[in-house]
Amino acid sequence: MSARDQILQRLRNRTGDRLPTPERDFTAMARPEWSTEDKLARFRSAMAPVHGEIHDCRGDNWVTVLAGLLADRQVARMLVGSGAEPLTTLRSSKQELPDILVYDEPVESWQEHLFHNVDAGLTTTRGGIAETGSLILWPTAEEPRLTSLVPPIHVALLKASELFGTLREAMAVQHWHQGMPTNALLVSSPSKTADIEQTLAYGVHGPRELIVLVTE
C-alpha cells in the first residue's frame, strides 16, 4: 500500500467525535424594517458619491426618461436583450429612440461590432440593495452579462418593489440557494480604478456611466 493509500485509509477509519456545528448568529447582519422610501433614500446616498445616476419613473414613463437621457448623450445604438421585456415596450413606444440592437446571437459572430459600435446597453435587474447602493444583475441566455459590461453607458431598470435592505435579505427572499446563474453580478457604480498613478478614473474596464431608472 502506497503512502497515499495509507493516509486515505486512516482517514476512512477515523472514528473520533464529530465537531459540534456552531450556532448560526446573524445578529450582526440584522437591520430594521425599512420602508420603500427609506430604502430608496439609502440606495441613493450610497450610489451618488460613486457617480451612479438615478431617475424616478412612473409606469411606462421610463421610456420617455430614457429617450431624453440618450438624446443628451447622442447615443446612436443601444443594445438590449432578446427577452420579451423591455424589448416589447421599447418597440411599441412612440418615443424617438436610438437604433435598437438585439443581443440574439453568439458573441463570436459580432464581437467586433459589439465592442466598437454600441453606445449603450439596457438591462433589467433582479433587484437592488439599499445598504450598499448595489444592483443585482441576473444574466441569462436572453440577457447576457456583456450587455452591462461592454457598452460605455449602462442603463438599468430597477423596480422599487424589488429593492431590499441588505444582500442577506435579497438572498433569503429570492431563494438564491435554489439556483443561481453562473455569474450573478452586483453593480454599485460605473467601472472605476485608481491603479493609474492613484488617480480615480471611470470607464477604464467597463461602462463609464451607470444610469438607474427606478420604476413603480
PDB file of C-alpha atoms in Angstrom:
ATOM      1  CA  MET A   1       0.000   0.000   0.000  1.00  0.00           C
ATOM      2  CA  SER A   2       1.373   3.397  -1.008  1.00  0.00           C
ATOM      3  CA  ALA A   3       1.798   6.254   1.425  1.00  0.00           C
ATOM      4  CA  ARG A   4      -1.162   7.990  -0.202  1.00  0.00           C
ATOM      5  CA  ASP A   5      -3.381   4.949   0.269  1.00  0.00           C
ATOM      6  CA  GLN A   6      -2.285   4.613   3.890  1.00  0.00           C
ATOM      7  CA  ILE A   7      -3.253   8.218   4.617  1.00  0.00           C
ATOM      8  CA  LEU A   8      -6.637   7.828   2.942  1.00  0.00           C
ATOM      9  CA  GLN A   9      -7.292   4.590   4.808  1.00  0.00           C
ATOM     10  CA  ARG A  10      -6.520   6.215   8.148  1.00  0.00           C
ATOM     11  CA  LEU A  11      -8.970   8.984   7.318  1.00  0.00           C
ATOM     12  CA  ARG A  12     -11.654   6.411   6.465  1.00  0.00           C
ATOM     13  CA  ASN A  13     -11.043   4.533   9.711  1.00  0.00           C
ATOM     14  CA  ARG A  14     -11.121   7.593  11.881  1.00  0.00           C
ATOM     15  CA  THR A  15     -13.975   7.372  14.364  1.00  0.00           C
ATOM     16  CA  GLY A  16     -13.284  10.360  16.573  1.00  0.00           C
ATOM     17  CA  ASP A  17     -16.027  12.633  17.883  1.00  0.00           C
ATOM     18  CA  ARG A  18     -17.534  14.930  15.299  1.00  0.00           C
ATOM     19  CA  LEU A  19     -17.043  18.630  15.848  1.00  0.00           C
ATOM     20  CA  PRO A  20     -20.226  20.338  17.025  1.00  0.00           C
ATOM     21  CA  THR A  21     -21.962  22.532  14.492  1.00  0.00           C
ATOM     22  CA  PRO A  22     -21.622  26.152  15.614  1.00  0.00           C
ATOM     23  CA  GLU A  23     -24.774  28.167  16.147  1.00  0.00           C
ATOM     24  CA  ARG A  24     -25.634  30.484  13.297  1.00  0.00           C
ATOM     25  CA  ASP A  25     -25.567  34.021  14.585  1.00  0.00           C
ATOM     26  CA  PHE A  26     -26.705  36.597  12.035  1.00  0.00           C
ATOM     27  CA  THR A  27     -27.387  39.398  14.504  1.00  0.00           C
ATOM     28  CA  ALA A  28     -24.577  41.478  13.016  1.00  0.00           C
ATOM     29  CA  MET A  29     -26.474  41.435   9.702  1.00  0.00           C
ATOM     30  CA  ALA A  30     -29.861  42.328  11.184  1.00  0.00           C
ATOM     31  CA  ARG A  31     -31.346  45.625  10.052  1.00  0.00           C
ATOM     32  CA  PRO A  32     -34.552  47.493  10.885  1.00  0.00           C
ATOM     33  CA  GLU A  33     -37.601  47.085   8.654  1.00  0.00           C
ATOM     34  CA  TRP A  34     -37.085  49.973   6.252  1.00  0.00           C
ATOM     35  CA  SER A  35     -39.947  51.365   4.189  1.00  0.00           C
ATOM     36  CA  THR A  36     -39.619  51.602   0.418  1.00  0.00           C
ATOM     37  CA  GLU A  37     -38.947  55.320   0.783  1.00  0.00           C
ATOM     38  CA  ASP A  38     -36.184  54.635   3.311  1.00  0.00           C
ATOM     39  CA  LYS A  39     -34.628  52.040   1.034  1.00  0.00           C
ATOM     40  CA  LEU A  40     -34.664  54.411  -1.919  1.00  0.00           C
ATOM     41  CA  ALA A  41     -33.069  57.153   0.169  1.00  0.00           C
ATOM     42  CA  ARG A  42     -30.302  54.834   1.372  1.00  0.00           C
ATOM     43  CA  PHE A  43     -29.810  53.462  -2.137  1.00  0.00           C
ATOM     44  CA  ARG A  44     -29.362  56.986  -3.494  1.00  0.00           C
ATOM     45  CA  SER A  45     -26.991  58.087  -0.735  1.00  0.00           C
ATOM     46  CA  ALA A  46     -24.774  55.050  -1.334  1.00  0.00           C
ATOM     47  CA  MET A  47     -24.669  55.319  -5.126  1.00  0.00           C
ATOM     48  CA  ALA A  48     -24.430  59.098  -5.592  1.00  0.00           C
ATOM     49  CA  PRO A  49     -20.823  59.521  -4.310  1.00  0.00           C
ATOM     50  CA  VAL A  50     -19.555  56.985  -6.895  1.00  0.00           C
ATOM     51  CA  HIS A  51     -21.249  58.680  -9.873  1.00  0.00           C
ATOM     52  CA  GLY A  52     -24.331  56.479 -10.093  1.00  0.00           C
ATOM     53  CA  GLU A  53     -27.178  58.409 -11.734  1.00  0.00           C
ATOM     54  CA  ILE A  54     -30.713  57.638 -10.516  1.00  0.00           C
ATOM     55  CA  HIS A  55     -34.015  58.760 -12.032  1.00  0.00           C
ATOM     56  CA  ASP A  56     -37.535  58.172 -10.706  1.00  0.00           C
ATOM     57  CA  CYS A  57     -40.074  56.985 -13.289  1.00  0.00           C
ATOM     58  CA  ARG A  58     -43.738  56.067 -13.235  1.00  0.00           C
ATOM     59  CA  GLY A  59     -45.108  53.171 -15.282  1.00  0.00           C
ATOM     60  CA  ASP A  60     -44.028  53.251 -18.923  1.00  0.00           C
ATOM     61  CA  ASN A  61     -42.761  56.793 -18.385  1.00  0.00           C
ATOM     62  CA  TRP A  62     -39.304  55.254 -18.102  1.00  0.00           C
ATOM     63  CA  VAL A  63     -39.111  55.124 -21.909  1.00  0.00           C
ATOM     64  CA  THR A  64     -39.648  58.888 -22.109  1.00  0.00           C
ATOM     65  CA  VAL A  65     -36.967  59.474 -19.479  1.00  0.00           C
ATOM     66  CA  LEU A  66     -34.631  57.057 -21.272  1.00  0.00           C
ATOM     67  CA  ALA A  67     -35.136  58.748 -24.631  1.00  0.00           C
ATOM     68  CA  GLY A  68     -34.208  62.120 -23.169  1.00  0.00           C
ATOM     69  CA  LEU A  69     -31.103  60.823 -21.406  1.00  0.00           C
ATOM     70  CA  LEU A  70     -29.833  59.028 -24.509  1.00  0.00           C
ATOM     71  CA  ALA A  71     -30.527  62.041 -26.725  1.00  0.00           C
ATOM     72  CA  ASP A  72     -28.500  64.276 -24.383  1.00  0.00           C
ATOM     73  CA  ARG A  73     -25.605  61.838 -24.730  1.00  0.00           C
ATOM     74  CA  GLN A  74     -26.012  61.483 -28.518  1.00  0.00           C
ATOM     75  CA  VAL A  75     -26.399  57.718 -28.260  1.00  0.00           C
ATOM     76  CA  ALA A  76     -26.886  56.214 -31.726  1.00  0.00           C
ATOM     77  CA  ARG A  77     -27.061  52.482 -30.930  1.00  0.00           C
ATOM     78  CA  MET A  78     -28.415  50.739 -27.838  1.00  0.00           C
ATOM     79  CA  LEU A  79     -28.014  47.054 -27.009  1.00  0.00           C
ATOM     80  CA  VAL A  80     -31.000  45.198 -25.499  1.00  0.00           C
ATOM     81  CA  GLY A  81     -31.519  41.543 -24.560  1.00  0.00           C
ATOM     82  CA  SER A  82     -33.785  39.311 -26.641  1.00  0.00           C
ATOM     83  CA  GLY A  83     -36.340  38.697 -23.871  1.00  0.00           C
ATOM     84  CA  ALA A  84     -39.910  39.952 -24.113  1.00  0.00           C
ATOM     85  CA  GLU A  85     -39.224  42.886 -21.814  1.00  0.00           C
ATOM     86  CA  PRO A  86     -38.045  45.570 -22.077  1.00  0.00           C
ATOM     87  CA  LEU A  87     -37.848  44.930 -25.835  1.00  0.00           C
ATOM     88  CA  THR A  88     -41.625  44.873 -26.391  1.00  0.00           C
ATOM     89  CA  THR A  89     -42.141  48.160 -24.539  1.00  0.00           C
ATOM     90  CA  LEU A  90     -39.350  49.841 -26.486  1.00  0.00           C
ATOM     91  CA  ARG A  91     -40.650  48.693 -29.853  1.00  0.00           C
ATOM     92  CA  SER A  92     -44.198  49.835 -29.085  1.00  0.00           C
ATOM     93  CA  SER A  93     -43.107  53.251 -27.833  1.00  0.00           C
ATOM     94  CA  LYS A  94     -43.580  56.379 -29.936  1.00  0.00           C
ATOM     95  CA  GLN A  95     -40.529  57.996 -28.407  1.00  0.00           C
ATOM     96  CA  GLU A  96     -37.570  58.805 -30.613  1.00  0.00           C
ATOM     97  CA  LEU A  97     -35.004  56.221 -29.571  1.00  0.00           C
ATOM     98  CA  PRO A  98     -31.589  55.225 -30.917  1.00  0.00           C
ATOM     99  CA  ASP A  99     -31.198  52.161 -33.120  1.00  0.00           C
ATOM    100  CA  ILE A 100     -32.011  49.095 -31.013  1.00  0.00           C
ATOM    101  CA  LEU A 101     -29.623  46.187 -31.385  1.00  0.00           C
ATOM    102  CA  VAL A 102     -30.963  42.883 -30.045  1.00  0.00           C
ATOM    103  CA  TYR A 103     -28.490  40.520 -28.389  1.00  0.00           C
ATOM    104  CA  ASP A 104     -29.757  37.371 -30.121  1.00  0.00           C
ATOM    105  CA  GLU A 105     -26.633  35.678 -31.467  1.00  0.00           C
ATOM    106  CA  PRO A 106     -23.323  34.314 -30.098  1.00  0.00           C
ATOM    107  CA  VAL A 107     -20.791  36.981 -29.238  1.00  0.00           C
ATOM    108  CA  GLU A 108     -18.200  35.381 -31.539  1.00  0.00           C
ATOM    109  CA  SER A 109     -20.206  36.324 -34.632  1.00  0.00           C
ATOM    110  CA  TRP A 110     -20.329  40.069 -33.881  1.00  0.00           C
ATOM    111  CA  GLN A 111     -17.690  40.714 -31.243  1.00  0.00           C
ATOM    112  CA  GLU A 112     -16.013  43.498 -33.225  1.00  0.00           C
ATOM    113  CA  HIS A 113     -19.318  45.316 -33.674  1.00  0.00           C
ATOM    114  CA  LEU A 114     -20.256  44.865 -30.021  1.00  0.00           C
ATOM    115  CA  PHE A 115     -17.028  46.333 -28.701  1.00  0.00           C
ATOM    116  CA  HIS A 116     -16.736  49.237 -31.129  1.00  0.00           C
ATOM    117  CA  ASN A 117     -20.190  50.228 -32.405  1.00  0.00           C
ATOM    118  CA  VAL A 118     -22.529  50.022 -29.389  1.00  0.00           C
ATOM    119  CA  ASP A 119     -23.023  53.193 -27.348  1.00  0.00           C
ATOM    120  CA  ALA A 120     -25.276  51.963 -24.519  1.00  0.00           C
ATOM    121  CA  GLY A 121     -26.654  48.768 -23.022  1.00  0.00           C
ATOM    122  CA  LEU A 122     -30.067  48.448 -21.362  1.00  0.00           C
ATOM    123  CA  THR A 123     -30.674  45.686 -18.811  1.00  0.00           C
ATOM    124  CA  THR A 124     -33.271  44.585 -16.331  1.00  0.00           C
ATOM    125  CA  THR A 125     -32.278  43.835 -12.726  1.00  0.00           C
ATOM    126  CA  ARG A 126     -33.153  41.200 -10.160  1.00  0.00           C
ATOM    127  CA  GLY A 127     -33.467  43.981  -7.602  1.00  0.00           C
ATOM    128  CA  GLY A 128     -31.261  46.297  -5.607  1.00  0.00           C
ATOM    129  CA  ILE A 129     -29.571  46.517  -2.187  1.00  0.00           C
ATOM    130  CA  ALA A 130     -30.254  49.714  -0.275  1.00  0.00           C
ATOM    131  CA  GLU A 131     -27.459  49.323   2.268  1.00  0.00           C
ATOM    132  CA  THR A 132     -24.669  49.267  -0.325  1.00  0.00           C
ATOM    133  CA  GLY A 133     -26.325  51.008  -3.279  1.00  0.00           C
ATOM    134  CA  SER A 134     -25.957  47.914  -5.449  1.00  0.00           C
ATOM    135  CA  LEU A 135     -27.910  46.473  -8.356  1.00  0.00           C
ATOM    136  CA  ILE A 136     -28.460  42.730  -8.664  1.00  0.00           C
ATOM    137  CA  LEU A 137     -27.997  41.533 -12.239  1.00  0.00           C
ATOM    138  CA  TRP A 138     -29.046  38.009 -13.130  1.00  0.00           C
ATOM    139  CA  PRO A 139     -27.562  37.234 -16.579  1.00  0.00           C
ATOM    140  CA  THR A 140     -29.428  34.765 -18.794  1.00  0.00           C
ATOM    141  CA  ALA A 141     -29.189  33.498 -22.346  1.00  0.00           C
ATOM    142  CA  GLU A 142     -31.691  36.216 -23.283  1.00  0.00           C
ATOM    143  CA  GLU A 143     -29.750  38.946 -21.479  1.00  0.00           C
ATOM    144  CA  PRO A 144     -26.039  38.007 -21.382  1.00  0.00           C
ATOM    145  CA  ARG A 145     -23.747  39.765 -18.939  1.00  0.00           C
ATOM    146  CA  LEU A 146     -21.872  41.566 -21.751  1.00  0.00           C
ATOM    147  CA  THR A 147     -24.968  43.733 -22.188  1.00  0.00           C
ATOM    148  CA  SER A 148     -23.966  45.527 -18.989  1.00  0.00           C
ATOM    149  CA  LEU A 149     -20.191  45.132 -19.120  1.00  0.00           C
ATOM    150  CA  VAL A 150     -19.167  46.227 -22.618  1.00  0.00           C
ATOM    151  CA  PRO A 151     -21.103  49.373 -23.715  1.00  0.00           C
ATOM    152  CA  PRO A 152     -19.724  52.654 -22.324  1.00  0.00           C
ATOM    153  CA  ILE A 153     -23.144  53.519 -20.867  1.00  0.00           C
ATOM    154  CA  HIS A 154     -25.126  51.024 -18.786  1.00  0.00           C
ATOM    155  CA  VAL A 155     -28.807  51.768 -18.193  1.00  0.00           C
ATOM    156  CA  ALA A 156     -30.543  49.525 -15.639  1.00  0.00           C
ATOM    157  CA  LEU A 157     -34.253  49.185 -14.877  1.00  0.00           C
ATOM    158  CA  LEU A 158     -34.971  48.754 -11.163  1.00  0.00           C
ATOM    159  CA  LYS A 159     -38.427  48.128  -9.689  1.00  0.00           C
ATOM    160  CA  ALA A 160     -38.849  49.949  -6.392  1.00  0.00           C
ATOM    161  CA  SER A 161     -40.730  46.931  -5.032  1.00  0.00           C
ATOM    162  CA  GLU A 162     -37.626  44.800  -5.591  1.00  0.00           C
ATOM    163  CA  LEU A 163     -35.318  46.978  -3.522  1.00  0.00           C
ATOM    164  CA  PHE A 164     -34.023  45.077  -0.476  1.00  0.00           C
ATOM    165  CA  GLY A 165     -32.383  46.381   2.661  1.00  0.00           C
ATOM    166  CA  THR A 166     -29.387  44.040   2.599  1.00  0.00           C
ATOM    167  CA  LEU A 167     -27.775  41.377   0.448  1.00  0.00           C
ATOM    168  CA  ARG A 168     -28.782  38.738   3.001  1.00  0.00           C
ATOM    169  CA  GLU A 169     -32.423  39.808   2.722  1.00  0.00           C
ATOM    170  CA  ALA A 170     -32.309  39.598  -1.078  1.00  0.00           C
ATOM    171  CA  MET A 171     -30.767  36.126  -0.973  1.00  0.00           C
ATOM    172  CA  ALA A 172     -33.374  34.879   1.504  1.00  0.00           C
ATOM    173  CA  VAL A 173     -36.467  36.395  -0.133  1.00  0.00           C
ATOM    174  CA  GLN A 174     -35.454  35.372  -3.650  1.00  0.00           C
ATOM    175  CA  HIS A 175     -34.289  31.890  -2.579  1.00  0.00           C
ATOM    176  CA  TRP A 176     -30.848  32.111  -4.140  1.00  0.00           C
ATOM    177  CA  HIS A 177     -29.991  28.731  -2.633  1.00  0.00           C
ATOM    178  CA  GLN A 178     -32.418  27.070  -5.044  1.00  0.00           C
ATOM    179  CA  GLY A 179     -30.403  28.040  -8.092  1.00  0.00           C
ATOM    180  CA  MET A 180     -28.180  30.815  -9.380  1.00  0.00           C
ATOM    181  CA  PRO A 181     -26.715  31.766 -12.756  1.00  0.00           C
ATOM    182  CA  THR A 182     -23.040  31.091 -13.359  1.00  0.00           C
ATOM    183  CA  ASN A 183     -22.234  34.770 -12.927  1.00  0.00           C
ATOM    184  CA  ALA A 184     -24.652  36.818 -10.836  1.00  0.00           C
ATOM    185  CA  LEU A 185     -23.447  40.424 -10.704  1.00  0.00           C
ATOM    186  CA  LEU A 186     -23.562  43.129  -8.049  1.00  0.00           C
ATOM    187  CA  VAL A 187     -23.107  46.562  -9.634  1.00  0.00           C
ATOM    188  CA  SER A 188     -22.563  49.541  -7.345  1.00  0.00           C
ATOM    189  CA  SER A 189     -21.105  52.156  -9.694  1.00  0.00           C
ATOM    190  CA  PRO A 190     -19.662  52.739 -13.145  1.00  0.00           C
ATOM    191  CA  SER A 191     -16.400  50.938 -13.807  1.00  0.00           C
ATOM    192  CA  LYS A 192     -13.608  52.662 -11.919  1.00  0.00           C
ATOM    193  CA  THR A 193      -9.973  52.137 -10.943  1.00  0.00           C
ATOM    194  CA  ALA A 194      -7.264  54.004  -9.061  1.00  0.00           C
ATOM    195  CA  ASP A 195      -4.376  51.894 -10.372  1.00  0.00           C
ATOM    196  CA  ILE A 196      -3.144  54.685 -12.658  1.00  0.00           C
ATOM    197  CA  GLU A 197      -0.998  56.988 -10.512  1.00  0.00           C
ATOM    198  CA  GLN A 198      -3.535  56.503  -7.680  1.00  0.00           C
ATOM    199  CA  THR A 199      -5.985  58.766  -9.516  1.00  0.00           C
ATOM    200  CA  LEU A 200      -9.598  57.586  -9.628  1.00  0.00           C
ATOM    201  CA  ALA A 201     -10.657  57.053 -13.243  1.00  0.00           C
ATOM    202  CA  TYR A 202     -14.017  55.892 -14.583  1.00  0.00           C
ATOM    203  CA  GLY A 203     -14.715  53.701 -17.590  1.00  0.00           C
ATOM    204  CA  VAL A 204     -11.318  52.026 -17.805  1.00  0.00           C
ATOM    205  CA  HIS A 205     -12.507  48.415 -17.547  1.00  0.00           C
ATOM    206  CA  GLY A 206     -16.196  48.801 -18.398  1.00  0.00           C
ATOM    207  CA  PRO A 207     -19.028  51.351 -18.549  1.00  0.00           C
ATOM    208  CA  ARG A 208     -18.067  54.917 -17.727  1.00  0.00           C
ATOM    209  CA  GLU A 209     -21.667  55.774 -16.832  1.00  0.00           C
ATOM    210  CA  LEU A 210     -24.317  53.945 -14.816  1.00  0.00           C
ATOM    211  CA  ILE A 211     -27.904  55.172 -15.116  1.00  0.00           C
ATOM    212  CA  VAL A 212     -30.620  53.623 -12.948  1.00  0.00           C
ATOM    213  CA  LEU A 213     -34.280  54.109 -13.869  1.00  0.00           C
ATOM    214  CA  VAL A 214     -36.412  53.365 -10.804  1.00  0.00           C
ATOM    215  CA  THR A 215     -39.907  52.317 -11.880  1.00  0.00           C
ATOM    216  CA  GLU A 216     -43.195  51.880  -9.940  1.00  0.00           C
TER     217      GLU A 216
END
